[in-house]
Tab-separated table of C-alpha atoms and ligand atoms in Angstrom:
chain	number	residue	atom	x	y	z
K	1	UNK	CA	5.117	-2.882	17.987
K	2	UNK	CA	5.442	-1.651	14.160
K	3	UNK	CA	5.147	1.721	13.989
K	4	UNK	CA	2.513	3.587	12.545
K	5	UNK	CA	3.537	6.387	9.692
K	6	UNK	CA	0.660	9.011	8.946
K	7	UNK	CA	2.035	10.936	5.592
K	8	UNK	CA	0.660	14.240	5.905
K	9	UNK	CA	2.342	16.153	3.501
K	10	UNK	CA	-0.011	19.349	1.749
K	11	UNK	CA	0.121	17.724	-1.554
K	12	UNK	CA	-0.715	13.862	-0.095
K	13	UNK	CA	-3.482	15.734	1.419
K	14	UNK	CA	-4.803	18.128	-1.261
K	15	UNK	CA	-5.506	15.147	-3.108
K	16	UNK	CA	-6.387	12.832	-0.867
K	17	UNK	CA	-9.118	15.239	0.026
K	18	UNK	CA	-10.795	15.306	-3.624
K	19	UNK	CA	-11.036	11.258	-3.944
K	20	UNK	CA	-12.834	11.415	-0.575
K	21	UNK	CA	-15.311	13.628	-2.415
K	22	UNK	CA	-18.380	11.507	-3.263
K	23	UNK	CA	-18.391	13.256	-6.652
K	24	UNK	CA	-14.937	12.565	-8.033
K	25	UNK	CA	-15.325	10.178	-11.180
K	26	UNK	CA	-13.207	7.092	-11.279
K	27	UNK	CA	-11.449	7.965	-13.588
K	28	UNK	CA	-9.914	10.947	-11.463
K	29	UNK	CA	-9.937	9.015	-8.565
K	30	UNK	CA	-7.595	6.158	-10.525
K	31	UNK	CA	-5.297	9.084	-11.377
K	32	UNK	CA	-5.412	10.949	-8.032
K	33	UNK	CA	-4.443	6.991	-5.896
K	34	UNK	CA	-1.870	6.781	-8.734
K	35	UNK	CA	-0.111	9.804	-7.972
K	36	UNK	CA	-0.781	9.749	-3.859
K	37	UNK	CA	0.826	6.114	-4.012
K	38	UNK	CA	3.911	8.076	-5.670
K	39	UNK	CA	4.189	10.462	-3.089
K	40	UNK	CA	4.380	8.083	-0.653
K	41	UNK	CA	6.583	5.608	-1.821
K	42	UNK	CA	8.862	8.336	-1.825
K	43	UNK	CA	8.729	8.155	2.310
K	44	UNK	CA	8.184	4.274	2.423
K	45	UNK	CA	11.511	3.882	0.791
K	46	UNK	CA	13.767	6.556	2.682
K	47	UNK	CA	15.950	4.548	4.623
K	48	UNK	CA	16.646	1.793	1.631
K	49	UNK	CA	20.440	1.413	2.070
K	50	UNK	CA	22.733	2.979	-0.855
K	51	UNK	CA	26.257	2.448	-1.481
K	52	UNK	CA	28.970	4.297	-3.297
K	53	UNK	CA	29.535	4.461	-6.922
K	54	UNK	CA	32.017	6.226	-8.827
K	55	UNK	CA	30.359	7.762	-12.316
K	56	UNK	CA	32.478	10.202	-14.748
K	57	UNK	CA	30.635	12.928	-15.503
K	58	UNK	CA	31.109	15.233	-18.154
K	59	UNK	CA	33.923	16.925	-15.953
K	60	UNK	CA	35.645	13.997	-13.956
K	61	UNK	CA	34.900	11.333	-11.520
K	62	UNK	CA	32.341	11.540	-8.902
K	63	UNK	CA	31.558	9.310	-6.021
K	64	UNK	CA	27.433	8.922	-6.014
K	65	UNK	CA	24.915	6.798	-4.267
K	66	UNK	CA	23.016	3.804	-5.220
K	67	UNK	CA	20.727	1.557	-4.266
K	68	UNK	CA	22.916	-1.200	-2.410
K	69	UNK	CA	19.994	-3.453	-0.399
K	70	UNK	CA	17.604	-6.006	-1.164
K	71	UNK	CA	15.716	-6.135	-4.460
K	72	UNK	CA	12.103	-4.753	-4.073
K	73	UNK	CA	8.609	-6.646	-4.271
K	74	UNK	CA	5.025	-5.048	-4.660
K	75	UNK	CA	2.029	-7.240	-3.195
K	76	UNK	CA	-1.339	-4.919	-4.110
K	77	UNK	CA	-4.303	-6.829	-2.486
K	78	UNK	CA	-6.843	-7.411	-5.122
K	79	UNK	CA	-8.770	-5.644	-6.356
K	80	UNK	CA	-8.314	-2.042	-4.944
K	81	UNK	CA	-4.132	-2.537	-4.490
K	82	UNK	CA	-3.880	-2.681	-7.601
K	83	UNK	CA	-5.022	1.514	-8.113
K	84	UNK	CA	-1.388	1.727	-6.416
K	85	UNK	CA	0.970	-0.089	-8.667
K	86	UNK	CA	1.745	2.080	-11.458
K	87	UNK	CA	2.433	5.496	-9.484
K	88	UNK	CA	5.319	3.134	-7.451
K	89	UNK	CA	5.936	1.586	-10.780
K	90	UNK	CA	7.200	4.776	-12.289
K	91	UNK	CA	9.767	5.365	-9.014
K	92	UNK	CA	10.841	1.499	-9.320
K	93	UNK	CA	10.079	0.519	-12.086
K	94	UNK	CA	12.459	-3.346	-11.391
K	95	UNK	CA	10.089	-4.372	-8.690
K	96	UNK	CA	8.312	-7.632	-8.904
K	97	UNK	CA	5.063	-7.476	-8.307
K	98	UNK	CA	3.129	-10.130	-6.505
K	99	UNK	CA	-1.004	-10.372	-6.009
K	100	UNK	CA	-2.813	-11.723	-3.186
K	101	UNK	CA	-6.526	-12.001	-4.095
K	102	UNK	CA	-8.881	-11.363	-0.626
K	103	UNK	CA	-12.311	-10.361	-0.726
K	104	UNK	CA	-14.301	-9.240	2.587
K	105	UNK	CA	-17.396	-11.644	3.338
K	106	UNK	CA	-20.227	-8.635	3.789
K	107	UNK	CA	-21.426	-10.004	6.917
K	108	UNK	CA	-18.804	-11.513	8.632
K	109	UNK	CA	-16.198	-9.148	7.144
K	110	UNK	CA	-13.365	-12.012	7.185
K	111	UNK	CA	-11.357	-11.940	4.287
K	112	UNK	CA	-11.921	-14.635	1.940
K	113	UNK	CA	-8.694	-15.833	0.074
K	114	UNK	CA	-8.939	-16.362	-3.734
K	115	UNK	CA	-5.681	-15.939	-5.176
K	116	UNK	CA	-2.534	-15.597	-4.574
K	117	UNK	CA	0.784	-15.549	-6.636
K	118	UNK	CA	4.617	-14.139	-5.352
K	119	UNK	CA	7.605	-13.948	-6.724
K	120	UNK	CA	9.539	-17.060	-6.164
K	121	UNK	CA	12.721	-15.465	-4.799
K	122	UNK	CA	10.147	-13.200	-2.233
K	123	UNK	CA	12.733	-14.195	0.542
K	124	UNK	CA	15.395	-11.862	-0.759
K	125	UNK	CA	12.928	-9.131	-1.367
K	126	UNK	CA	11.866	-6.148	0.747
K	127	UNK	CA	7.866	-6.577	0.768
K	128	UNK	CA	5.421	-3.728	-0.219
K	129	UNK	CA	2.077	-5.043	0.904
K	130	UNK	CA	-0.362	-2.239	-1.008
K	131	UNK	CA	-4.115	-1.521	-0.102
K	132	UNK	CA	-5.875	1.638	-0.015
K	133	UNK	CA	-8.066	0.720	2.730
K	134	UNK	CA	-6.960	-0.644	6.488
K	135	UNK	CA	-10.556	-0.949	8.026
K	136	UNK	CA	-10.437	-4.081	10.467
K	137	UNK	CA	-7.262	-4.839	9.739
K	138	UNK	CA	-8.428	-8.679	8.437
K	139	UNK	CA	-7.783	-8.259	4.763
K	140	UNK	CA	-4.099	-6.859	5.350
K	141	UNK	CA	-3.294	-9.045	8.179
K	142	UNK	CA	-4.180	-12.837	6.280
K	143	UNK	CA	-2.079	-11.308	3.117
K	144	UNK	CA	0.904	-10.308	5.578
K	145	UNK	CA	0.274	-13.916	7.483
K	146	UNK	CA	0.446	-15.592	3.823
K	147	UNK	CA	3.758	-13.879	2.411
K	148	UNK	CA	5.523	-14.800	5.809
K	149	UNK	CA	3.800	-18.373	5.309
K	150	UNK	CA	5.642	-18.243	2.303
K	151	UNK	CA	9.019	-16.514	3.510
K	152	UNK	CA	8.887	-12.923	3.159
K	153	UNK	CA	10.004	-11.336	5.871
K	154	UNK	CA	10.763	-8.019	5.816
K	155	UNK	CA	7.448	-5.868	4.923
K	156	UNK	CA	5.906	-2.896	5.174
K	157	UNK	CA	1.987	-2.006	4.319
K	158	UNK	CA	1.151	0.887	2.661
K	159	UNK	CA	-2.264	2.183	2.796
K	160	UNK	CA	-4.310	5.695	1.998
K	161	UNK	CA	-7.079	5.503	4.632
K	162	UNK	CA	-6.826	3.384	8.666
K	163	UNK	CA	-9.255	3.198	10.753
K	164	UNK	CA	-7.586	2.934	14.410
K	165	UNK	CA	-9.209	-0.455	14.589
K	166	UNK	CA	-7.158	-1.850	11.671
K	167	UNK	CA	-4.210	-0.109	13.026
K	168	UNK	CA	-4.096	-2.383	16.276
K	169	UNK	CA	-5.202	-5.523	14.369
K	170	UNK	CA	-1.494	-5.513	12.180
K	171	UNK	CA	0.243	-4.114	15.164
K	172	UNK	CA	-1.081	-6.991	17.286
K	173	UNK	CA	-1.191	-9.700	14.189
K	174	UNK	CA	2.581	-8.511	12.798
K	175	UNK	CA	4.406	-6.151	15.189
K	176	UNK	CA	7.343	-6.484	12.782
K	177	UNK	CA	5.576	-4.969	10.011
K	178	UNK	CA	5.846	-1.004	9.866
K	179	UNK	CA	2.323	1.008	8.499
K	180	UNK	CA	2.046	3.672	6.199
K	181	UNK	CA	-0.774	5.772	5.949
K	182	UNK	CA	-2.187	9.077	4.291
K	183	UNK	CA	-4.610	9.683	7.046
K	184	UNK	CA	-5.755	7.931	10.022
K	185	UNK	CA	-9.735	8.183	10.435
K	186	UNK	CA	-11.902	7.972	13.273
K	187	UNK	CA	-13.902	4.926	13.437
K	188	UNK	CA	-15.107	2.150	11.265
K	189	UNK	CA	-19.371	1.909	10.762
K	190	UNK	CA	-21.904	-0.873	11.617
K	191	UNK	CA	-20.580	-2.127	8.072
K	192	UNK	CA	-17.252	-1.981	8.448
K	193	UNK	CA	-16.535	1.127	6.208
K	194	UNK	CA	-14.073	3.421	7.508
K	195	UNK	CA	-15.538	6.813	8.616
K	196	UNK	CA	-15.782	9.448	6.923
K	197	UNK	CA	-13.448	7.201	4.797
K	198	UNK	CA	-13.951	7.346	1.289
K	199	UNK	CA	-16.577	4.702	0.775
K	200	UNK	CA	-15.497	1.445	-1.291
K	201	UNK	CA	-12.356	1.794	-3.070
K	202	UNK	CA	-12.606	-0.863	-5.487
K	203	UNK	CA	-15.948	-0.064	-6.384
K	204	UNK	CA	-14.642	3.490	-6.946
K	205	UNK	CA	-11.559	2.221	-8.761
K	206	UNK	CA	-13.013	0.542	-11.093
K	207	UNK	CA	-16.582	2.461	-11.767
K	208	UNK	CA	-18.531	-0.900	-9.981
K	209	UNK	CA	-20.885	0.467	-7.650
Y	301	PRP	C1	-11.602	-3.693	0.634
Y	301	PRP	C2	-10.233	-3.019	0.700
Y	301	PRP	C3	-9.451	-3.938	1.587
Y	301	PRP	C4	-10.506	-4.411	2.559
Y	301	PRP	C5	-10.342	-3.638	3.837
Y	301	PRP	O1	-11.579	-4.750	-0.246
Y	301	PRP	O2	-9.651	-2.833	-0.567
Y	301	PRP	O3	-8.877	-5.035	0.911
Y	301	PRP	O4	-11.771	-4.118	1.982
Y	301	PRP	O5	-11.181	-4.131	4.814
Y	301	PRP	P1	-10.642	-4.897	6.114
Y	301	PRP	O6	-9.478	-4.107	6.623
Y	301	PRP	O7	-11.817	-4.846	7.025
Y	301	PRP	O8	-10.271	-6.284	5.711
Y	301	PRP	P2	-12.912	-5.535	-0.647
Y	301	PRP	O9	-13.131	-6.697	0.243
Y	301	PRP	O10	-14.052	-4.562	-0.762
Y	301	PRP	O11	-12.539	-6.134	-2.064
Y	301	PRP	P3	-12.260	-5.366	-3.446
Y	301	PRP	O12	-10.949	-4.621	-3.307
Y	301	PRP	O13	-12.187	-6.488	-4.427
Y	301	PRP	O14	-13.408	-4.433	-3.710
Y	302	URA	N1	-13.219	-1.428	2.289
Y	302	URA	C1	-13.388	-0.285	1.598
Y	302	URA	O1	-13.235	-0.263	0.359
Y	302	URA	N2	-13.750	0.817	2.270
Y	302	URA	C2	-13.919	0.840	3.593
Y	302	URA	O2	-14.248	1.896	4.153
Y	302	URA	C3	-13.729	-0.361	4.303
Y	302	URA	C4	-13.382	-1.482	3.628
């Protein structure tokens, strides 16, 4: 089974805490998922492999670390995934970046594909699947089941806010794939929003409700 990451580092959580607040504006809450997704990148991509380097500095030759592994790849699920691109952006900033296009259906809540575009080489990429929100699971779980389709293999998903249901659906669906998460809720509504959640994050994002 993947495992399941829950980031809970102060400043993750200080700001997680004001873009739950109903009366955050978008445009802080763009800023505030810009610099969470920063933050945790920074955990997502601790055990990267490095190798050994020799630089000269200003006073003689050093042996330092690089990166030594796969190139990277970014797949935000549109629309809300994309509120995490830039903050990673800025850490690595030679990813390619690939977009899967899923809506949910309101009343069935299956995700509905309508677009989806990877980098050709995604084989020889480490995978960043990014969404903000993990609620059943469906949306992350078709996007993971289409980069594999496509040959991606080695992935992780990133999101700000599970709900325990959404959790089990990827662990079932893709127990290869590990989670990371900011916080891990309680429950999911009679609508499928997460609870207490942070309501709809692309409506938020992008000043649409
Ligand atoms: C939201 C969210 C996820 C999905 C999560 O997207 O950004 O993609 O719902 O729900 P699930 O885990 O139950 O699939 P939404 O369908 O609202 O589309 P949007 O990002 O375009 O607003
Ligand atoms: N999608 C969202 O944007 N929020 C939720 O709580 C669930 C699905």
């Amino acid at each position: 089974m993947g495992s399941l990451h829950v980031l809970n580092h102060p400043l993750i959580q200080h700001k997680l805490s004001y873009m739950r607040a109903d009366s955050t504006s978008s445009k802080d809450f763009r800023e505030l998922l810009e610099e969470i997704s920063m933050l945790m990148v920074y955990e997502v991509t601790r055990d990267l492999p490095t190798k050994t380097v020799q630089v000269e500095t200003p006073i003689g030759p050093a042996d330092t670390q690089v990166l030594a592994g796969k190139k990277l790849g970014l797949v935000p699920i549109l629309r809300a995934g994309l509120g995490m691109v830039d903050g990673i952006m800025k850490l690595i900033p030679n990813a390619r970046i690939g977009h899967i296009g899923l809506y949910r259906d309101p009343v069935t809540l299956n995700p509905v594909e309508y677009y989806c575009k990877l980098p050709p080489d995604i084989e020889e990429r480490d995978l960043i699947v990014l969404d903000p929100m993990l609620a059943t699971g469906g949306s992350s779980s078709a996007a993971i089941g289409f980069i594999k389709k496509r040959g991606g293999t080695n992935i992780k998903l990133v999101c700000l806010i599970a709900a325990p249901e959404g959790v089990a659906r990827i662990q079932e669906d893709h127990p290869d794939v590990e989670i990371f998460v900011a916080a891990l809720d309680e429950r999911l509504n009679e609508h499928g929003y997460i609870v207490p959640g942070l309501g709809d994050a692309g409506d938020r994002l992008f000043g649409t409700r």
